[in-house]
Amino acid sequence: MKYLIANWKMSIDQAGIANFLDTLEQTSFPKNVVCGVGAPFVYLNDISAQLAKYKWLVGAQNVSFAQSGAFTGEISASMLKELSVDFCIVGHSERRAMFGETDEVVNTKIQRLQEQNIAPLLCIGETLEQFEQQQTKAVLERQLKNSLANIKCTKGLIVAYEPVWAIGTGKSASNKDIEQNIVFIKQILRKMFGTKAKDIPVLYGGSVKPENASEIFLLDCVDGALVGGASLDCQKFFEIAEKMS
Ligand code: PGA
């Protein structure tokens, strides 16, 4: 089973969501692709209600490291659970770069999500500088080991390999790099979790669009995609899904 997950970021509004849902209503997504949407907090309630009939997964893009209390502006995992959220993105490079989300914070957030049975979608990936200095594997290994330290349960866990330099740039990684790095991630997961690791889907993210989807999904090791820009338009998202199926 392949996964196709939208990361809408802060790039959509109510009118955009209405458009997306209108197109979705008239489209028949392939049944063998699990689709989901990572929506801004304020739309989660509506989205949960609207997507239920399509059996799409509903996701948040962030969660607090704390359980509850005096954390002005934060949203807890138990609040997400009340809105029937299925998964939550953690460790996205934009949150790491702009909001100081370290592997240790990511680890705490994963614990909070698991307490509520919400699937963590853990994003990892190297920056351009790290890529150029051939540090990719070391970065991926460190991010996995630290973000998943002391995590015993892998149920629902999803990992997304997103080279930072490929996000929002229109330039996806080469198939050779995607394959090498996803195979490497799977090896590390296997070392950490043994046979349970085979149930952890590893997605690719970074400028996935209808034009490059067929090529990327030729790779057997890629269990799906996390899509930003091209997920805002339901027609494009659908074309990607078709190429995965
Ligand atoms: P992109 O974003 O598809 O626009 O590159 C991917 C992501 O940030 O998850």
PDB file of C-alpha atoms and ligand atoms in Angstrom:
ATOM      1  CA  MET A   1       0.000   0.000   0.000  1.00  0.00           C
ATOM      2  CA  LYS A   2       1.337   3.436  -0.936  1.00  0.00           C
ATOM      3  CA  TYR A   3       0.709   6.684   0.963  1.00  0.00           C
ATOM      4  CA  LEU A   4       0.037  10.082  -0.556  1.00  0.00           C
ATOM      5  CA  ILE A   5      -0.001  12.808   2.051  1.00  0.00           C
ATOM      6  CA  ALA A   6      -0.656  16.497   1.458  1.00  0.00           C
ATOM      7  CA  ASN A   7       1.162  19.076   3.519  1.00  0.00           C
ATOM      8  CA  TRP A   8      -0.909  22.196   3.027  1.00  0.00           C
ATOM      9  CA  LYS A   9       1.379  24.252   5.288  1.00  0.00           C
ATOM     10  CA  MET A  10      -0.008  27.793   5.786  1.00  0.00           C
ATOM     11  CA  SER A  11      -0.685  28.054   2.042  1.00  0.00           C
ATOM     12  CA  ILE A  12      -4.430  27.474   1.893  1.00  0.00           C
ATOM     13  CA  ASP A  13      -7.558  29.312   3.057  1.00  0.00           C
ATOM     14  CA  GLN A  14     -11.232  28.428   3.274  1.00  0.00           C
ATOM     15  CA  ALA A  15     -11.836  29.223  -0.396  1.00  0.00           C
ATOM     16  CA  GLY A  16      -8.880  27.041  -1.405  1.00  0.00           C
ATOM     17  CA  ILE A  17     -10.169  24.166   0.706  1.00  0.00           C
ATOM     18  CA  ALA A  18     -13.655  24.526  -0.794  1.00  0.00           C
ATOM     19  CA  ASN A  19     -12.112  24.321  -4.282  1.00  0.00           C
ATOM     20  CA  PHE A  20     -10.104  21.283  -3.327  1.00  0.00           C
ATOM     21  CA  LEU A  21     -13.179  19.538  -1.946  1.00  0.00           C
ATOM     22  CA  ASP A  22     -15.267  20.420  -5.015  1.00  0.00           C
ATOM     23  CA  THR A  23     -12.709  18.770  -7.280  1.00  0.00           C
ATOM     24  CA  LEU A  24     -12.384  15.823  -4.910  1.00  0.00           C
ATOM     25  CA  GLU A  25     -16.123  15.263  -5.123  1.00  0.00           C
ATOM     26  CA  GLN A  26     -15.853  14.858  -8.901  1.00  0.00           C
ATOM     27  CA  THR A  27     -12.707  12.722  -8.882  1.00  0.00           C
ATOM     28  CA  SER A  28     -12.124   9.076  -8.186  1.00  0.00           C
ATOM     29  CA  PHE A  29      -8.799   8.586  -6.460  1.00  0.00           C
ATOM     30  CA  PRO A  30      -7.216   5.131  -6.867  1.00  0.00           C
ATOM     31  CA  LYS A  31      -8.348   2.784  -4.112  1.00  0.00           C
ATOM     32  CA  ASN A  32      -4.897   1.315  -3.556  1.00  0.00           C
ATOM     33  CA  VAL A  33      -3.383   4.621  -2.405  1.00  0.00           C
ATOM     34  CA  VAL A  34      -3.918   5.795   1.188  1.00  0.00           C
ATOM     35  CA  CYS A  35      -4.494   9.547   0.967  1.00  0.00           C
ATOM     36  CA  GLY A  36      -4.252  12.097   3.749  1.00  0.00           C
ATOM     37  CA  VAL A  37      -4.147  15.824   4.344  1.00  0.00           C
ATOM     38  CA  GLY A  38      -2.005  17.737   6.837  1.00  0.00           C
ATOM     39  CA  ALA A  39      -4.195  20.789   7.401  1.00  0.00           C
ATOM     40  CA  PRO A  40      -3.775  23.975   9.453  1.00  0.00           C
ATOM     41  CA  PHE A  41      -5.230  23.599  12.974  1.00  0.00           C
ATOM     42  CA  VAL A  42      -8.165  25.943  12.417  1.00  0.00           C
ATOM     43  CA  TYR A  43      -9.557  23.837   9.565  1.00  0.00           C
ATOM     44  CA  LEU A  44      -9.121  20.419  11.167  1.00  0.00           C
ATOM     45  CA  ASN A  45     -12.638  20.145  12.523  1.00  0.00           C
ATOM     46  CA  ASP A  46     -14.247  20.849   9.164  1.00  0.00           C
ATOM     47  CA  ILE A  47     -11.757  18.759   7.231  1.00  0.00           C
ATOM     48  CA  SER A  48     -12.320  15.776   9.510  1.00  0.00           C
ATOM     49  CA  ALA A  49     -16.042  15.926   8.836  1.00  0.00           C
ATOM     50  CA  GLN A  50     -15.621  16.453   5.091  1.00  0.00           C
ATOM     51  CA  LEU A  51     -12.992  13.802   4.470  1.00  0.00           C
ATOM     52  CA  ALA A  52     -14.660  11.049   6.484  1.00  0.00           C
ATOM     53  CA  LYS A  53     -16.682   9.817   3.525  1.00  0.00           C
ATOM     54  CA  TYR A  54     -13.548   9.420   1.400  1.00  0.00           C
ATOM     55  CA  LYS A  55     -11.755   7.554   4.202  1.00  0.00           C
ATOM     56  CA  TRP A  56      -8.802   9.934   3.864  1.00  0.00           C
ATOM     57  CA  LEU A  57      -6.493  10.423   6.823  1.00  0.00           C
ATOM     58  CA  VAL A  58      -6.661  13.756   8.615  1.00  0.00           C
ATOM     59  CA  GLY A  59      -3.450  15.215   9.931  1.00  0.00           C
ATOM     60  CA  ALA A  60      -2.133  18.187  11.871  1.00  0.00           C
ATOM     61  CA  GLN A  61       1.131  19.907  11.031  1.00  0.00           C
ATOM     62  CA  ASN A  62       2.339  20.401  14.573  1.00  0.00           C
ATOM     63  CA  VAL A  63       1.616  19.521  18.215  1.00  0.00           C
ATOM     64  CA  SER A  64       2.803  20.779  21.566  1.00  0.00           C
ATOM     65  CA  PHE A  65       5.578  18.968  23.418  1.00  0.00           C
ATOM     66  CA  ALA A  66       3.508  19.481  26.593  1.00  0.00           C
ATOM     67  CA  GLN A  67       0.412  17.569  27.684  1.00  0.00           C
ATOM     68  CA  SER A  68      -1.620  20.517  28.977  1.00  0.00           C
ATOM     69  CA  GLY A  69      -1.358  23.678  31.045  1.00  0.00           C
ATOM     70  CA  ALA A  70      -0.056  27.216  30.727  1.00  0.00           C
ATOM     71  CA  PHE A  71       1.380  27.087  27.183  1.00  0.00           C
ATOM     72  CA  THR A  72      -0.240  30.052  25.442  1.00  0.00           C
ATOM     73  CA  GLY A  73      -0.816  29.416  21.769  1.00  0.00           C
ATOM     74  CA  GLU A  74      -0.040  25.703  21.895  1.00  0.00           C
ATOM     75  CA  ILE A  75      -2.271  22.812  20.800  1.00  0.00           C
ATOM     76  CA  SER A  76      -2.009  19.506  22.646  1.00  0.00           C
ATOM     77  CA  ALA A  77      -2.174  15.963  21.299  1.00  0.00           C
ATOM     78  CA  SER A  78      -5.338  15.317  23.337  1.00  0.00           C
ATOM     79  CA  MET A  79      -6.986  18.327  21.638  1.00  0.00           C
ATOM     80  CA  LEU A  80      -6.052  16.871  18.246  1.00  0.00           C
ATOM     81  CA  LYS A  81      -7.532  13.565  19.317  1.00  0.00           C
ATOM     82  CA  GLU A  82     -10.843  15.305  20.093  1.00  0.00           C
ATOM     83  CA  LEU A  83     -10.912  16.435  16.440  1.00  0.00           C
ATOM     84  CA  SER A  84     -10.344  12.848  15.220  1.00  0.00           C
ATOM     85  CA  VAL A  85      -6.892  13.611  13.897  1.00  0.00           C
ATOM     86  CA  ASP A  86      -5.177  10.454  12.584  1.00  0.00           C
ATOM     87  CA  PHE A  87      -1.602  11.667  12.119  1.00  0.00           C
ATOM     88  CA  CYS A  88       0.610  14.647  12.831  1.00  0.00           C
ATOM     89  CA  ILE A  89       3.696  15.894  11.005  1.00  0.00           C
ATOM     90  CA  VAL A  90       6.721  16.359  13.280  1.00  0.00           C
ATOM     91  CA  GLY A  91      10.250  17.525  12.556  1.00  0.00           C
ATOM     92  CA  HIS A  92       9.444  19.210   9.257  1.00  0.00           C
ATOM     93  CA  SER A  93      12.502  21.150   8.100  1.00  0.00           C
ATOM     94  CA  GLU A  94      10.554  24.435   8.177  1.00  0.00           C
ATOM     95  CA  ARG A  95       9.840  23.887  11.866  1.00  0.00           C
ATOM     96  CA  ARG A  96      13.418  22.837  12.519  1.00  0.00           C
ATOM     97  CA  ALA A  97      14.810  25.907  10.727  1.00  0.00           C
ATOM     98  CA  MET A  98      12.322  28.576  11.823  1.00  0.00           C
ATOM     99  CA  PHE A  99      10.912  27.373  15.139  1.00  0.00           C
ATOM    100  CA  GLY A 100      13.896  25.666  16.743  1.00  0.00           C
ATOM    101  CA  GLU A 101      12.424  22.160  16.604  1.00  0.00           C
ATOM    102  CA  THR A 102      15.337  19.938  17.621  1.00  0.00           C
ATOM    103  CA  ASP A 103      15.437  16.138  17.533  1.00  0.00           C
ATOM    104  CA  GLU A 104      14.870  16.179  21.294  1.00  0.00           C
ATOM    105  CA  VAL A 105      11.713  18.291  20.930  1.00  0.00           C
ATOM    106  CA  VAL A 106      10.572  16.027  18.095  1.00  0.00           C
ATOM    107  CA  ASN A 107      11.105  13.025  20.354  1.00  0.00           C
ATOM    108  CA  THR A 108       8.893  14.546  23.066  1.00  0.00           C
ATOM    109  CA  LYS A 109       6.208  15.396  20.506  1.00  0.00           C
ATOM    110  CA  ILE A 110       6.232  11.801  19.232  1.00  0.00           C
ATOM    111  CA  GLN A 111       5.668  10.597  22.799  1.00  0.00           C
ATOM    112  CA  ARG A 112       2.727  13.000  23.247  1.00  0.00           C
ATOM    113  CA  LEU A 113       1.181  11.795  19.973  1.00  0.00           C
ATOM    114  CA  GLN A 114       1.607   8.138  20.819  1.00  0.00           C
ATOM    115  CA  GLU A 115      -0.083   8.680  24.196  1.00  0.00           C
ATOM    116  CA  GLN A 116      -3.139   9.696  22.166  1.00  0.00           C
ATOM    117  CA  ASN A 117      -2.799   7.033  19.469  1.00  0.00           C
ATOM    118  CA  ILE A 118      -2.075   9.634  16.805  1.00  0.00           C
ATOM    119  CA  ALA A 119       0.391   8.465  14.164  1.00  0.00           C
ATOM    120  CA  PRO A 120       3.587  10.559  14.016  1.00  0.00           C
ATOM    121  CA  LEU A 121       4.806  11.433  10.523  1.00  0.00           C
ATOM    122  CA  LEU A 122       8.465  12.108  11.175  1.00  0.00           C
ATOM    123  CA  CYS A 123      10.304  14.241   8.606  1.00  0.00           C
ATOM    124  CA  ILE A 124      14.066  13.975   8.248  1.00  0.00           C
ATOM    125  CA  GLY A 125      16.503  15.250   5.645  1.00  0.00           C
ATOM    126  CA  GLU A 126      19.758  17.013   5.000  1.00  0.00           C
ATOM    127  CA  THR A 127      20.349  20.661   4.100  1.00  0.00           C
ATOM    128  CA  LEU A 128      22.090  21.661   0.862  1.00  0.00           C
ATOM    129  CA  GLU A 129      25.328  22.283   2.729  1.00  0.00           C
ATOM    130  CA  GLN A 130      25.183  18.865   4.380  1.00  0.00           C
ATOM    131  CA  PHE A 131      24.388  17.298   0.998  1.00  0.00           C
ATOM    132  CA  GLU A 132      27.359  18.996  -0.639  1.00  0.00           C
ATOM    133  CA  GLN A 133      29.649  17.904   2.177  1.00  0.00           C
ATOM    134  CA  GLN A 134      28.396  14.328   1.807  1.00  0.00           C
ATOM    135  CA  GLN A 135      27.003  14.264   5.317  1.00  0.00           C
ATOM    136  CA  THR A 136      23.545  13.040   4.311  1.00  0.00           C
ATOM    137  CA  LYS A 137      23.762   9.576   5.841  1.00  0.00           C
ATOM    138  CA  ALA A 138      25.228  10.846   9.108  1.00  0.00           C
ATOM    139  CA  VAL A 139      22.434  13.448   9.351  1.00  0.00           C
ATOM    140  CA  LEU A 140      19.706  10.917   8.620  1.00  0.00           C
ATOM    141  CA  GLU A 141      21.079   8.455  11.146  1.00  0.00           C
ATOM    142  CA  ARG A 142      21.370  11.113  13.839  1.00  0.00           C
ATOM    143  CA  GLN A 143      17.872  12.461  13.213  1.00  0.00           C
ATOM    144  CA  LEU A 144      16.349   8.977  13.324  1.00  0.00           C
ATOM    145  CA  LYS A 145      18.227   7.834  16.425  1.00  0.00           C
ATOM    146  CA  ASN A 146      17.550  11.007  18.402  1.00  0.00           C
ATOM    147  CA  SER A 147      13.967  11.601  17.305  1.00  0.00           C
ATOM    148  CA  LEU A 148      13.016   7.997  17.981  1.00  0.00           C
ATOM    149  CA  ALA A 149      15.113   7.475  21.129  1.00  0.00           C
ATOM    150  CA  ASN A 150      13.215   5.359  23.692  1.00  0.00           C
ATOM    151  CA  ILE A 151      10.261   4.966  21.354  1.00  0.00           C
ATOM    152  CA  LYS A 152       9.194   1.334  21.584  1.00  0.00           C
ATOM    153  CA  CYS A 153       5.961   1.341  19.655  1.00  0.00           C
ATOM    154  CA  THR A 154       6.192   1.753  15.902  1.00  0.00           C
ATOM    155  CA  LYS A 155       2.477   1.291  15.235  1.00  0.00           C
ATOM    156  CA  GLY A 156       1.312   3.954  12.805  1.00  0.00           C
ATOM    157  CA  LEU A 157       4.742   5.572  12.591  1.00  0.00           C
ATOM    158  CA  ILE A 158       5.579   7.011   9.158  1.00  0.00           C
ATOM    159  CA  VAL A 159       8.937   8.476   8.135  1.00  0.00           C
ATOM    160  CA  ALA A 160       9.346  11.003   5.326  1.00  0.00           C
ATOM    161  CA  TYR A 161      12.726  11.577   3.716  1.00  0.00           C
ATOM    162  CA  GLU A 162      12.739  15.208   2.603  1.00  0.00           C
ATOM    163  CA  PRO A 163      16.032  16.717   1.443  1.00  0.00           C
ATOM    164  CA  VAL A 164      15.693  20.324   2.607  1.00  0.00           C
ATOM    165  CA  TRP A 165      17.111  21.650  -0.671  1.00  0.00           C
ATOM    166  CA  ALA A 166      14.340  19.902  -2.618  1.00  0.00           C
ATOM    167  CA  ILE A 167      11.441  21.359  -0.635  1.00  0.00           C
ATOM    168  CA  GLY A 168       9.511  24.021  -2.487  1.00  0.00           C
ATOM    169  CA  THR A 169      12.334  24.514  -4.983  1.00  0.00           C
ATOM    170  CA  GLY A 170      10.842  22.649  -7.930  1.00  0.00           C
ATOM    171  CA  LYS A 171      13.974  20.481  -7.977  1.00  0.00           C
ATOM    172  CA  SER A 172      13.478  16.996  -6.576  1.00  0.00           C
ATOM    173  CA  ALA A 173      16.375  14.742  -5.604  1.00  0.00           C
ATOM    174  CA  SER A 174      17.666  12.326  -8.246  1.00  0.00           C
ATOM    175  CA  ASN A 175      16.259   8.812  -8.218  1.00  0.00           C
ATOM    176  CA  LYS A 176      19.712   7.526  -7.326  1.00  0.00           C
ATOM    177  CA  ASP A 177      19.853   9.725  -4.202  1.00  0.00           C
ATOM    178  CA  ILE A 178      16.259   8.975  -3.225  1.00  0.00           C
ATOM    179  CA  GLU A 179      16.857   5.240  -3.498  1.00  0.00           C
ATOM    180  CA  GLN A 180      20.191   5.245  -1.670  1.00  0.00           C
ATOM    181  CA  ASN A 181      18.857   7.336   1.181  1.00  0.00           C
ATOM    182  CA  ILE A 182      15.540   5.562   1.617  1.00  0.00           C
ATOM    183  CA  VAL A 183      17.278   2.177   1.606  1.00  0.00           C
ATOM    184  CA  PHE A 184      19.690   3.557   4.211  1.00  0.00           C
ATOM    185  CA  ILE A 185      16.803   4.872   6.363  1.00  0.00           C
ATOM    186  CA  LYS A 186      15.173   1.438   6.214  1.00  0.00           C
ATOM    187  CA  GLN A 187      18.433  -0.186   7.325  1.00  0.00           C
ATOM    188  CA  ILE A 188      18.669   2.113  10.339  1.00  0.00           C
ATOM    189  CA  LEU A 189      15.036   1.484  11.235  1.00  0.00           C
ATOM    190  CA  ARG A 190      15.696  -2.240  10.981  1.00  0.00           C
ATOM    191  CA  LYS A 191      18.645  -1.916  13.371  1.00  0.00           C
ATOM    192  CA  MET A 192      16.504   0.086  15.792  1.00  0.00           C
ATOM    193  CA  PHE A 193      13.247  -1.847  15.655  1.00  0.00           C
ATOM    194  CA  GLY A 194      14.072  -5.267  14.191  1.00  0.00           C
ATOM    195  CA  THR A 195      11.383  -6.954  12.128  1.00  0.00           C
ATOM    196  CA  LYS A 196       8.781  -4.349  13.174  1.00  0.00           C
ATOM    197  CA  ALA A 197      10.619  -1.900  10.913  1.00  0.00           C
ATOM    198  CA  LYS A 198       9.142  -3.457   7.799  1.00  0.00           C
ATOM    199  CA  ASP A 199       5.767  -1.944   8.731  1.00  0.00           C
ATOM    200  CA  ILE A 200       7.121   1.622   8.843  1.00  0.00           C
ATOM    201  CA  PRO A 201       6.389   3.312   5.508  1.00  0.00           C
ATOM    202  CA  VAL A 202       9.150   5.609   4.281  1.00  0.00           C
ATOM    203  CA  LEU A 203       7.898   8.379   2.009  1.00  0.00           C
ATOM    204  CA  TYR A 204       9.789  10.800  -0.204  1.00  0.00           C
ATOM    205  CA  GLY A 205       9.049  14.528  -0.106  1.00  0.00           C
ATOM    206  CA  GLY A 206      10.512  17.507  -1.963  1.00  0.00           C
ATOM    207  CA  SER A 207       8.997  18.996  -5.126  1.00  0.00           C
ATOM    208  CA  VAL A 208       6.904  15.938  -5.986  1.00  0.00           C
ATOM    209  CA  LYS A 209       4.564  16.877  -8.830  1.00  0.00           C
ATOM    210  CA  PRO A 210       2.657  15.130 -11.620  1.00  0.00           C
ATOM    211  CA  GLU A 211       5.644  15.628 -13.971  1.00  0.00           C
ATOM    212  CA  ASN A 212       8.149  13.675 -11.860  1.00  0.00           C
ATOM    213  CA  ALA A 213       5.866  11.295  -9.934  1.00  0.00           C
ATOM    214  CA  SER A 214       6.043   8.385 -12.408  1.00  0.00           C
ATOM    215  CA  GLU A 215       9.813   8.338 -12.271  1.00  0.00           C
ATOM    216  CA  ILE A 216       9.997   8.552  -8.470  1.00  0.00           C
ATOM    217  CA  PHE A 217       7.451   5.783  -7.989  1.00  0.00           C
ATOM    218  CA  LEU A 218       9.409   3.444 -10.209  1.00  0.00           C
ATOM    219  CA  LEU A 219      11.506   2.971  -7.080  1.00  0.00           C
ATOM    220  CA  ASP A 220      10.221   0.021  -5.069  1.00  0.00           C
ATOM    221  CA  CYS A 221      11.659   1.326  -1.811  1.00  0.00           C
ATOM    222  CA  VAL A 222       9.505   4.492  -1.913  1.00  0.00           C
ATOM    223  CA  ASP A 223       6.315   3.826   0.035  1.00  0.00           C
ATOM    224  CA  GLY A 224       4.654   7.091  -0.918  1.00  0.00           C
ATOM    225  CA  ALA A 225       5.028  10.845  -0.986  1.00  0.00           C
ATOM    226  CA  LEU A 226       4.611  13.898   1.211  1.00  0.00           C
ATOM    227  CA  VAL A 227       3.566  16.697  -1.104  1.00  0.00           C
ATOM    228  CA  GLY A 228       3.518  20.430  -0.399  1.00  0.00           C
ATOM    229  CA  GLY A 229       2.961  22.821  -3.330  1.00  0.00           C
ATOM    230  CA  ALA A 230       1.323  20.322  -5.691  1.00  0.00           C
ATOM    231  CA  SER A 231      -1.127  19.193  -2.992  1.00  0.00           C
ATOM    232  CA  LEU A 232      -2.956  22.526  -2.920  1.00  0.00           C
ATOM    233  CA  ASP A 233      -4.575  21.725  -6.257  1.00  0.00           C
ATOM    234  CA  CYS A 234      -6.722  18.587  -6.022  1.00  0.00           C
ATOM    235  CA  GLN A 235      -6.307  17.859  -9.744  1.00  0.00           C
ATOM    236  CA  LYS A 236      -2.508  17.773  -9.438  1.00  0.00           C
ATOM    237  CA  PHE A 237      -2.733  15.709  -6.269  1.00  0.00           C
ATOM    238  CA  PHE A 238      -4.982  13.286  -8.135  1.00  0.00           C
ATOM    239  CA  GLU A 239      -2.527  13.030 -11.044  1.00  0.00           C
ATOM    240  CA  ILE A 240       0.227  12.129  -8.579  1.00  0.00           C
ATOM    241  CA  ALA A 241      -2.017   9.471  -7.001  1.00  0.00           C
ATOM    242  CA  GLU A 242      -2.733   7.971 -10.423  1.00  0.00           C
ATOM    243  CA  LYS A 243       0.988   7.665 -11.093  1.00  0.00           C
ATOM    244  CA  MET A 244       1.486   5.837  -7.797  1.00  0.00           C
ATOM    245  CA  SER A 245      -1.257   3.317  -8.245  1.00  0.00           C
TER     246      SER A 245
HETATM  247  P1  PGA B   1       7.016  20.642  -1.683  1.00  0.00           P
HETATM  248  O1  PGA B   1       6.939  20.482  -0.073  1.00  0.00           O
HETATM  249  O2  PGA B   1       6.266  19.473  -2.260  1.00  0.00           O
HETATM  250  O3  PGA B   1       6.341  21.959  -1.962  1.00  0.00           O
HETATM  251  O4  PGA B   1       8.441  20.628  -2.039  1.00  0.00           O
HETATM  252  C1  PGA B   1       7.109  19.241   0.539  1.00  0.00           C
HETATM  253  C2  PGA B   1       7.058  19.402   2.026  1.00  0.00           C
HETATM  254  O5  PGA B   1       7.454  20.438   2.556  1.00  0.00           O
HETATM  255  O6  PGA B   1       6.616  18.481   2.748  1.00  0.00           O
END
